[in-house]
Amino acid sequence: MTEENKKMLEYLLSTSEIARNVNPVLQSKIKFRVGSNGVGTWEHPETHCEHLFRYNCSSAAETGFRRSRAMMPFQYMDKTGKDFDWNIYGVDSEESKKVVNAFLIKFPEVSEHGFGLYIYSKTKGSGKTMLSCCIINELAKRYVAYSYKFCSVPDLIELTKDFHNQESQKAVRELYSCSVLVLDDIGVQMSRDWTNDVLYRLINTRMNNKNVTIYTSNMEMDKLNLDERIIDRISAGTYKVSLPEVSIRQKEAWERKREVLYGR
């Protein structure tokens, strides 16, 4: 039995009474078929009947494994939806919060169309990267049948330049094929033919395969310094999430400095 099947069996036994009633000697014989929408079937090893099951949560070990492969910033590895404080801005952000919550709840349906998010704020430190990490961590917790990756656009460009490094090329292939990809800081790079070509091929391939892409940027979508074909595909495949022009980073830094100087 493969490691992936062992994890699926562990999950199935924790959620299905029918599976738990299978002869323990035969449980390792259970066969799985998992679809891209998080719904799969398993075959009873004695009756050979197929039963539906849904991956809508995961074990802590499985979630941790998926996060460790996502290449996200270390400080956000354990952040999920509950860790993002929408009230910290001090201004109304209800509409953006509503979009994000609906995206999380209806993700199996949204992912069938390959729709992602475009998280925008021109203010540095406004929480764009943190929010994107909270989203994929929350998705990993709820829907384990998907794979998740995080990559900044500058890092993507560097990976594609490293032609002779097998690990780099493997990482790039995974960015093409993963179910959900965060492309962080799109638009900060200079407009060059190489950058446009790399982004177009990645975004177009993911769009054609209906893989979900989440973008973060400090530029409005129509002002991205990129080929019009790229902007058109981003626009067609994302819901826009505008964050308030408030620097959470600066607010938190000030609170930490004030606490050290004056105490609580």
mmCIF file of C-alpha atoms in Angstrom:
data_model
loop_
_atom_site.group_PDB
_atom_site.id
_atom_site.type_symbol
_atom_site.label_atom_id
_atom_site.label_comp_id
_atom_site.label_asym_id
_atom_site.label_seq_id
_atom_site.Cartn_x
_atom_site.Cartn_y
_atom_site.Cartn_z
ATOM 1 C CA MET A 1 0.000 0.000 0.000
ATOM 2 C CA THR A 2 1.378 3.401 -0.973
ATOM 3 C CA GLU A 3 1.929 6.134 1.577
ATOM 4 C CA GLU A 4 -0.872 8.169 0.014
ATOM 5 C CA ASN A 5 -3.285 5.219 0.265
ATOM 6 C CA LYS A 6 -2.300 4.721 3.908
ATOM 7 C CA LYS A 7 -3.245 8.335 4.610
ATOM 8 C CA MET A 8 -6.538 7.951 2.750
ATOM 9 C CA LEU A 9 -7.299 4.743 4.669
ATOM 10 C CA GLU A 10 -6.539 6.445 7.980
ATOM 11 C CA TYR A 11 -8.893 9.268 7.056
ATOM 12 C CA LEU A 12 -11.618 6.890 5.834
ATOM 13 C CA LEU A 13 -11.517 4.796 9.019
ATOM 14 C CA SER A 14 -11.877 7.935 11.111
ATOM 15 C CA THR A 15 -14.987 9.089 9.225
ATOM 16 C CA SER A 16 -16.822 6.012 7.906
ATOM 17 C CA GLU A 17 -18.559 3.436 10.107
ATOM 18 C CA ILE A 18 -18.902 1.081 7.122
ATOM 19 C CA ALA A 19 -15.135 1.150 6.576
ATOM 20 C CA ARG A 20 -14.459 0.570 10.272
ATOM 21 C CA ASN A 21 -16.618 -2.563 10.120
ATOM 22 C CA VAL A 22 -14.452 -4.074 7.389
ATOM 23 C CA ASN A 23 -12.431 -7.051 8.603
ATOM 24 C CA PRO A 24 -9.199 -5.439 9.927
ATOM 25 C CA VAL A 25 -7.154 -8.015 8.006
ATOM 26 C CA LEU A 26 -8.754 -6.806 4.764
ATOM 27 C CA GLN A 27 -8.722 -3.063 5.412
ATOM 28 C CA SER A 28 -5.393 -2.678 3.615
ATOM 29 C CA LYS A 29 -7.093 -4.153 0.509
ATOM 30 C CA ILE A 30 -9.489 -1.204 0.192
ATOM 31 C CA LYS A 31 -9.132 0.486 -3.203
ATOM 32 C CA PHE A 32 -9.574 4.232 -3.657
ATOM 33 C CA ARG A 33 -10.536 6.475 -6.534
ATOM 34 C CA VAL A 34 -10.258 10.182 -5.712
ATOM 35 C CA GLY A 35 -11.558 12.879 -8.039
ATOM 36 C CA SER A 36 -10.192 16.414 -8.440
ATOM 37 C CA ASN A 37 -13.260 17.874 -6.726
ATOM 38 C CA GLY A 38 -12.515 16.243 -3.374
ATOM 39 C CA VAL A 39 -15.116 13.476 -3.798
ATOM 40 C CA GLY A 40 -14.022 9.895 -4.355
ATOM 41 C CA THR A 41 -15.077 6.279 -4.008
ATOM 42 C CA TRP A 42 -13.706 3.310 -2.117
ATOM 43 C CA GLU A 43 -14.336 -0.356 -2.883
ATOM 44 C CA HIS A 44 -15.337 -2.747 -0.111
ATOM 45 C CA PRO A 45 -12.824 -5.665 -0.273
ATOM 46 C CA GLU A 46 -15.483 -8.271 0.575
ATOM 47 C CA THR A 47 -18.668 -7.058 -1.144
ATOM 48 C CA HIS A 48 -16.855 -5.133 -3.914
ATOM 49 C CA CYS A 49 -19.483 -2.411 -3.578
ATOM 50 C CA GLU A 50 -18.334 1.161 -4.119
ATOM 51 C CA HIS A 51 -19.054 3.850 -1.534
ATOM 52 C CA LEU A 52 -18.733 7.612 -1.898
ATOM 53 C CA PHE A 53 -16.594 9.635 0.487
ATOM 54 C CA ARG A 54 -15.527 13.284 0.626
ATOM 55 C CA TYR A 55 -12.215 14.718 1.748
ATOM 56 C CA ASN A 56 -13.294 17.779 3.684
ATOM 57 C CA CYS A 57 -10.750 17.765 6.497
ATOM 58 C CA SER A 58 -7.338 16.252 7.208
ATOM 59 C CA SER A 59 -5.165 14.953 9.980
ATOM 60 C CA ALA A 60 -2.676 17.335 11.538
ATOM 61 C CA ALA A 61 0.183 15.294 10.094
ATOM 62 C CA GLU A 62 -1.219 15.400 6.573
ATOM 63 C CA THR A 63 -1.931 19.131 6.755
ATOM 64 C CA GLY A 64 1.550 19.788 8.082
ATOM 65 C CA PHE A 65 3.100 17.750 5.297
ATOM 66 C CA ARG A 66 1.214 19.670 2.637
ATOM 67 C CA ARG A 67 2.120 23.017 4.181
ATOM 68 C CA SER A 68 5.795 22.107 4.350
ATOM 69 C CA ARG A 69 5.719 21.468 0.593
ATOM 70 C CA ALA A 70 3.987 24.757 -0.197
ATOM 71 C CA MET A 71 7.159 26.932 -0.025
ATOM 72 C CA MET A 72 5.346 29.672 1.871
ATOM 73 C CA PRO A 73 7.108 32.094 4.262
ATOM 74 C CA PHE A 74 7.958 30.336 7.511
ATOM 75 C CA GLN A 75 6.095 32.824 9.734
ATOM 76 C CA TYR A 76 2.814 31.946 8.007
ATOM 77 C CA MET A 77 3.164 28.157 7.965
ATOM 78 C CA ASP A 78 0.608 27.656 10.762
ATOM 79 C CA LYS A 79 -1.732 30.533 9.950
ATOM 80 C CA THR A 80 -5.297 29.689 8.927
ATOM 81 C CA GLY A 81 -8.520 31.640 8.468
ATOM 82 C CA LYS A 82 -9.007 32.305 12.157
ATOM 83 C CA ASP A 83 -5.615 34.004 12.365
ATOM 84 C CA PHE A 84 -6.441 36.766 9.901
ATOM 85 C CA ASP A 85 -7.966 39.687 11.833
ATOM 86 C CA TRP A 86 -10.128 41.725 9.479
ATOM 87 C CA ASN A 87 -10.879 44.191 12.289
ATOM 88 C CA ILE A 88 -7.251 45.279 12.599
ATOM 89 C CA TYR A 89 -7.643 47.716 9.703
ATOM 90 C CA GLY A 90 -10.101 49.912 11.560
ATOM 91 C CA VAL A 91 -12.090 50.419 8.350
ATOM 92 C CA ASP A 92 -14.847 48.507 6.588
ATOM 93 C CA SER A 93 -13.516 45.415 4.802
ATOM 94 C CA GLU A 94 -16.717 43.370 4.936
ATOM 95 C CA GLU A 95 -17.039 42.895 1.176
ATOM 96 C CA SER A 96 -13.541 41.425 0.800
ATOM 97 C CA LYS A 97 -14.065 39.223 3.859
ATOM 98 C CA LYS A 98 -17.314 37.985 2.328
ATOM 99 C CA VAL A 99 -15.570 37.037 -0.946
ATOM 100 C CA VAL A 100 -12.799 35.139 0.875
ATOM 101 C CA ASN A 101 -15.232 33.249 3.117
ATOM 102 C CA ALA A 102 -17.427 32.278 0.153
ATOM 103 C CA PHE A 103 -14.324 31.142 -1.744
ATOM 104 C CA LEU A 104 -13.326 28.853 1.146
ATOM 105 C CA ILE A 105 -16.795 27.434 1.692
ATOM 106 C CA LYS A 106 -17.606 26.829 -1.977
ATOM 107 C CA PHE A 107 -14.097 25.828 -3.026
ATOM 108 C CA PRO A 108 -15.029 22.416 -4.511
ATOM 109 C CA GLU A 109 -17.489 24.161 -6.849
ATOM 110 C CA VAL A 110 -15.182 27.135 -7.528
ATOM 111 C CA SER A 111 -12.233 24.866 -8.310
ATOM 112 C CA GLU A 112 -14.195 23.030 -10.988
ATOM 113 C CA HIS A 113 -14.051 26.275 -12.976
ATOM 114 C CA GLY A 114 -10.453 27.057 -11.983
ATOM 115 C CA PHE A 115 -11.419 30.417 -10.449
ATOM 116 C CA GLY A 116 -8.895 32.008 -8.082
ATOM 117 C CA LEU A 117 -8.381 35.318 -6.289
ATOM 118 C CA TYR A 118 -6.575 38.578 -7.021
ATOM 119 C CA ILE A 119 -5.595 40.090 -3.653
ATOM 120 C CA TYR A 120 -4.692 43.740 -4.112
ATOM 121 C CA SER A 121 -3.490 46.686 -2.038
ATOM 122 C CA LYS A 122 -0.940 49.301 -3.046
ATOM 123 C CA THR A 123 0.228 49.599 0.574
ATOM 124 C CA LYS A 124 3.205 47.469 1.575
ATOM 125 C CA GLY A 125 2.588 45.323 4.643
ATOM 126 C CA SER A 126 -1.196 45.398 4.289
ATOM 127 C CA GLY A 127 -1.507 41.634 4.771
ATOM 128 C CA LYS A 128 -1.713 40.372 1.192
ATOM 129 C CA THR A 129 0.878 37.621 1.591
ATOM 130 C CA MET A 130 -0.396 36.596 5.009
ATOM 131 C CA LEU A 131 -3.978 36.384 3.742
ATOM 132 C CA SER A 132 -2.949 34.222 0.771
ATOM 133 C CA CYS A 133 -1.117 31.831 3.129
ATOM 134 C CA CYS A 134 -4.070 31.723 5.518
ATOM 135 C CA ILE A 135 -6.288 30.797 2.581
ATOM 136 C CA ILE A 136 -4.193 27.890 1.294
ATOM 137 C CA ASN A 137 -3.585 26.614 4.832
ATOM 138 C CA GLU A 138 -7.335 26.719 5.467
ATOM 139 C CA LEU A 139 -7.988 24.923 2.192
ATOM 140 C CA ALA A 140 -5.370 22.290 3.061
ATOM 141 C CA LYS A 141 -7.125 21.724 6.370
ATOM 142 C CA ARG A 142 -10.539 21.347 4.770
ATOM 143 C CA TYR A 143 -9.793 19.678 1.438
ATOM 144 C CA VAL A 144 -6.905 17.201 1.395
ATOM 145 C CA ALA A 145 -7.492 15.917 -2.125
ATOM 146 C CA TYR A 146 -5.753 18.992 -3.508
ATOM 147 C CA SER A 147 -2.101 20.037 -3.656
ATOM 148 C CA TYR A 148 -0.887 23.528 -2.691
ATOM 149 C CA LYS A 149 2.103 25.666 -3.598
ATOM 150 C CA PHE A 150 3.323 29.166 -2.817
ATOM 151 C CA CYS A 151 5.902 31.005 -4.916
ATOM 152 C CA SER A 152 6.847 34.647 -5.301
ATOM 153 C CA VAL A 153 7.135 35.818 -8.894
ATOM 154 C CA PRO A 154 10.808 36.835 -8.486
ATOM 155 C CA ASP A 155 11.557 33.312 -7.184
ATOM 156 C CA LEU A 156 9.649 31.814 -10.117
ATOM 157 C CA ILE A 157 11.763 33.775 -12.596
ATOM 158 C CA GLU A 158 14.973 32.619 -10.902
ATOM 159 C CA LEU A 159 13.815 28.982 -10.894
ATOM 160 C CA THR A 160 13.145 29.054 -14.630
ATOM 161 C CA LYS A 161 16.625 30.434 -15.326
ATOM 162 C CA ASP A 162 18.273 27.496 -13.575
ATOM 163 C CA PHE A 163 18.028 25.151 -16.558
ATOM 164 C CA HIS A 164 20.551 22.585 -15.394
ATOM 165 C CA ASN A 165 19.297 22.158 -11.838
ATOM 166 C CA GLN A 166 16.920 19.189 -11.678
ATOM 167 C CA GLU A 167 15.443 20.291 -8.360
ATOM 168 C CA SER A 168 14.623 23.724 -9.777
ATOM 169 C CA GLN A 169 12.997 22.230 -12.836
ATOM 170 C CA LYS A 170 11.009 19.804 -10.665
ATOM 171 C CA ALA A 171 9.809 22.740 -8.562
ATOM 172 C CA VAL A 172 8.684 24.580 -11.699
ATOM 173 C CA ARG A 173 6.780 21.526 -12.961
ATOM 174 C CA GLU A 174 4.954 21.328 -9.638
ATOM 175 C CA LEU A 175 3.915 24.973 -9.998
ATOM 176 C CA TYR A 176 2.309 24.056 -13.312
ATOM 177 C CA SER A 177 0.483 21.005 -11.976
ATOM 178 C CA CYS A 178 -0.520 21.809 -8.369
ATOM 179 C CA SER A 179 -4.237 22.249 -7.645
ATOM 180 C CA VAL A 180 -3.813 25.642 -5.964
ATOM 181 C CA LEU A 181 -0.932 28.053 -6.493
ATOM 182 C CA VAL A 182 -0.228 31.387 -4.829
ATOM 183 C CA LEU A 183 1.779 33.712 -7.071
ATOM 184 C CA ASP A 184 2.990 36.348 -4.657
ATOM 185 C CA ASP A 185 3.971 39.903 -5.646
ATOM 186 C CA ILE A 186 2.982 39.792 -9.281
ATOM 187 C CA GLY A 187 3.670 43.096 -10.972
ATOM 188 C CA VAL A 188 6.691 44.117 -8.891
ATOM 189 C CA GLN A 189 9.075 42.719 -11.482
ATOM 190 C CA MET A 190 10.343 44.723 -14.446
ATOM 191 C CA SER A 191 8.583 44.117 -17.738
ATOM 192 C CA ARG A 192 10.856 41.933 -19.847
ATOM 193 C CA ASP A 193 10.238 39.461 -22.631
ATOM 194 C CA TRP A 194 11.541 36.611 -20.446
ATOM 195 C CA THR A 195 9.210 37.493 -17.545
ATOM 196 C CA ASN A 196 6.199 37.847 -19.817
ATOM 197 C CA ASP A 197 6.947 34.526 -21.493
ATOM 198 C CA VAL A 198 7.406 32.656 -18.195
ATOM 199 C CA LEU A 199 4.221 34.073 -16.676
ATOM 200 C CA TYR A 200 2.131 33.618 -19.802
ATOM 201 C CA ARG A 201 3.063 29.954 -20.187
ATOM 202 C CA LEU A 202 2.409 29.200 -16.521
ATOM 203 C CA ILE A 203 -0.847 31.156 -16.221
ATOM 204 C CA ASN A 204 -2.224 29.999 -19.566
ATOM 205 C CA THR A 205 -1.451 26.339 -18.816
ATOM 206 C CA ARG A 206 -3.024 26.523 -15.378
ATOM 207 C CA MET A 207 -6.084 28.277 -16.793
ATOM 208 C CA ASN A 208 -6.532 25.668 -19.536
ATOM 209 C CA ASN A 209 -6.250 22.891 -16.922
ATOM 210 C CA LYS A 210 -8.676 24.723 -14.607
ATOM 211 C CA ASN A 211 -6.140 24.848 -11.781
ATOM 212 C CA VAL A 212 -6.744 27.559 -9.194
ATOM 213 C CA THR A 213 -4.305 30.478 -8.956
ATOM 214 C CA ILE A 214 -4.282 33.113 -6.215
ATOM 215 C CA TYR A 215 -2.366 36.304 -6.961
ATOM 216 C CA THR A 216 -1.162 39.027 -4.622
ATOM 217 C CA SER A 217 -0.103 42.412 -5.925
ATOM 218 C CA ASN A 218 0.445 46.038 -4.966
ATOM 219 C CA MET A 219 -0.805 47.086 -8.394
ATOM 220 C CA GLU A 220 -4.320 47.303 -9.756
ATOM 221 C CA MET A 221 -4.932 44.532 -12.231
ATOM 222 C CA ASP A 222 -5.299 46.748 -15.300
ATOM 223 C CA LYS A 223 -2.058 48.564 -14.422
ATOM 224 C CA LEU A 224 0.153 45.491 -14.204
ATOM 225 C CA ASN A 225 3.348 45.982 -16.168
ATOM 226 C CA LEU A 226 2.713 42.785 -18.117
ATOM 227 C CA ASP A 227 1.588 41.555 -21.507
ATOM 228 C CA GLU A 228 -2.111 42.238 -22.150
ATOM 229 C CA ARG A 229 -2.693 38.513 -22.734
ATOM 230 C CA ILE A 230 -1.567 37.802 -19.153
ATOM 231 C CA ILE A 231 -3.748 40.527 -17.662
ATOM 232 C CA ASP A 232 -6.742 39.267 -19.649
ATOM 233 C CA ARG A 233 -6.324 35.734 -18.295
ATOM 234 C CA ILE A 234 -5.869 36.915 -14.713
ATOM 235 C CA SER A 235 -9.002 39.044 -14.990
ATOM 236 C CA ALA A 236 -11.077 36.215 -16.484
ATOM 237 C CA GLY A 237 -9.997 33.700 -13.846
ATOM 238 C CA THR A 238 -10.134 35.558 -10.516
ATOM 239 C CA TYR A 239 -12.362 37.255 -7.982
ATOM 240 C CA LYS A 240 -10.918 40.558 -6.807
ATOM 241 C CA VAL A 241 -10.162 41.037 -3.105
ATOM 242 C CA SER A 242 -9.158 44.601 -2.207
ATOM 243 C CA LEU A 243 -7.464 45.069 1.156
ATOM 244 C CA PRO A 244 -7.599 48.434 2.962
ATOM 245 C CA GLU A 245 -4.666 50.781 2.436
ATOM 246 C CA VAL A 246 -3.411 50.186 5.968
ATOM 247 C CA SER A 247 -0.025 48.733 6.851
ATOM 248 C CA ILE A 248 -0.601 45.934 9.355
ATOM 249 C CA ARG A 249 3.161 45.439 9.484
ATOM 250 C CA GLN A 250 3.746 49.017 10.634
ATOM 251 C CA LYS A 251 0.927 48.852 13.183
ATOM 252 C CA GLU A 252 2.216 45.597 14.659
ATOM 253 C CA ALA A 253 5.808 46.874 14.697
ATOM 254 C CA TRP A 254 4.729 50.007 16.565
ATOM 255 C CA GLU A 255 2.810 47.927 19.112
ATOM 256 C CA ARG A 256 5.847 45.716 19.719
ATOM 257 C CA LYS A 257 8.173 48.708 20.120
ATOM 258 C CA ARG A 258 5.752 50.468 22.450
ATOM 259 C CA GLU A 259 5.386 47.336 24.575
ATOM 260 C CA VAL A 260 9.174 47.016 24.935
ATOM 261 C CA LEU A 261 9.554 50.695 25.841
ATOM 262 C CA TYR A 262 6.569 51.203 28.117
ATOM 263 C CA GLY A 263 5.359 47.703 28.955
ATOM 264 C CA ARG A 264 1.766 46.591 28.571
#
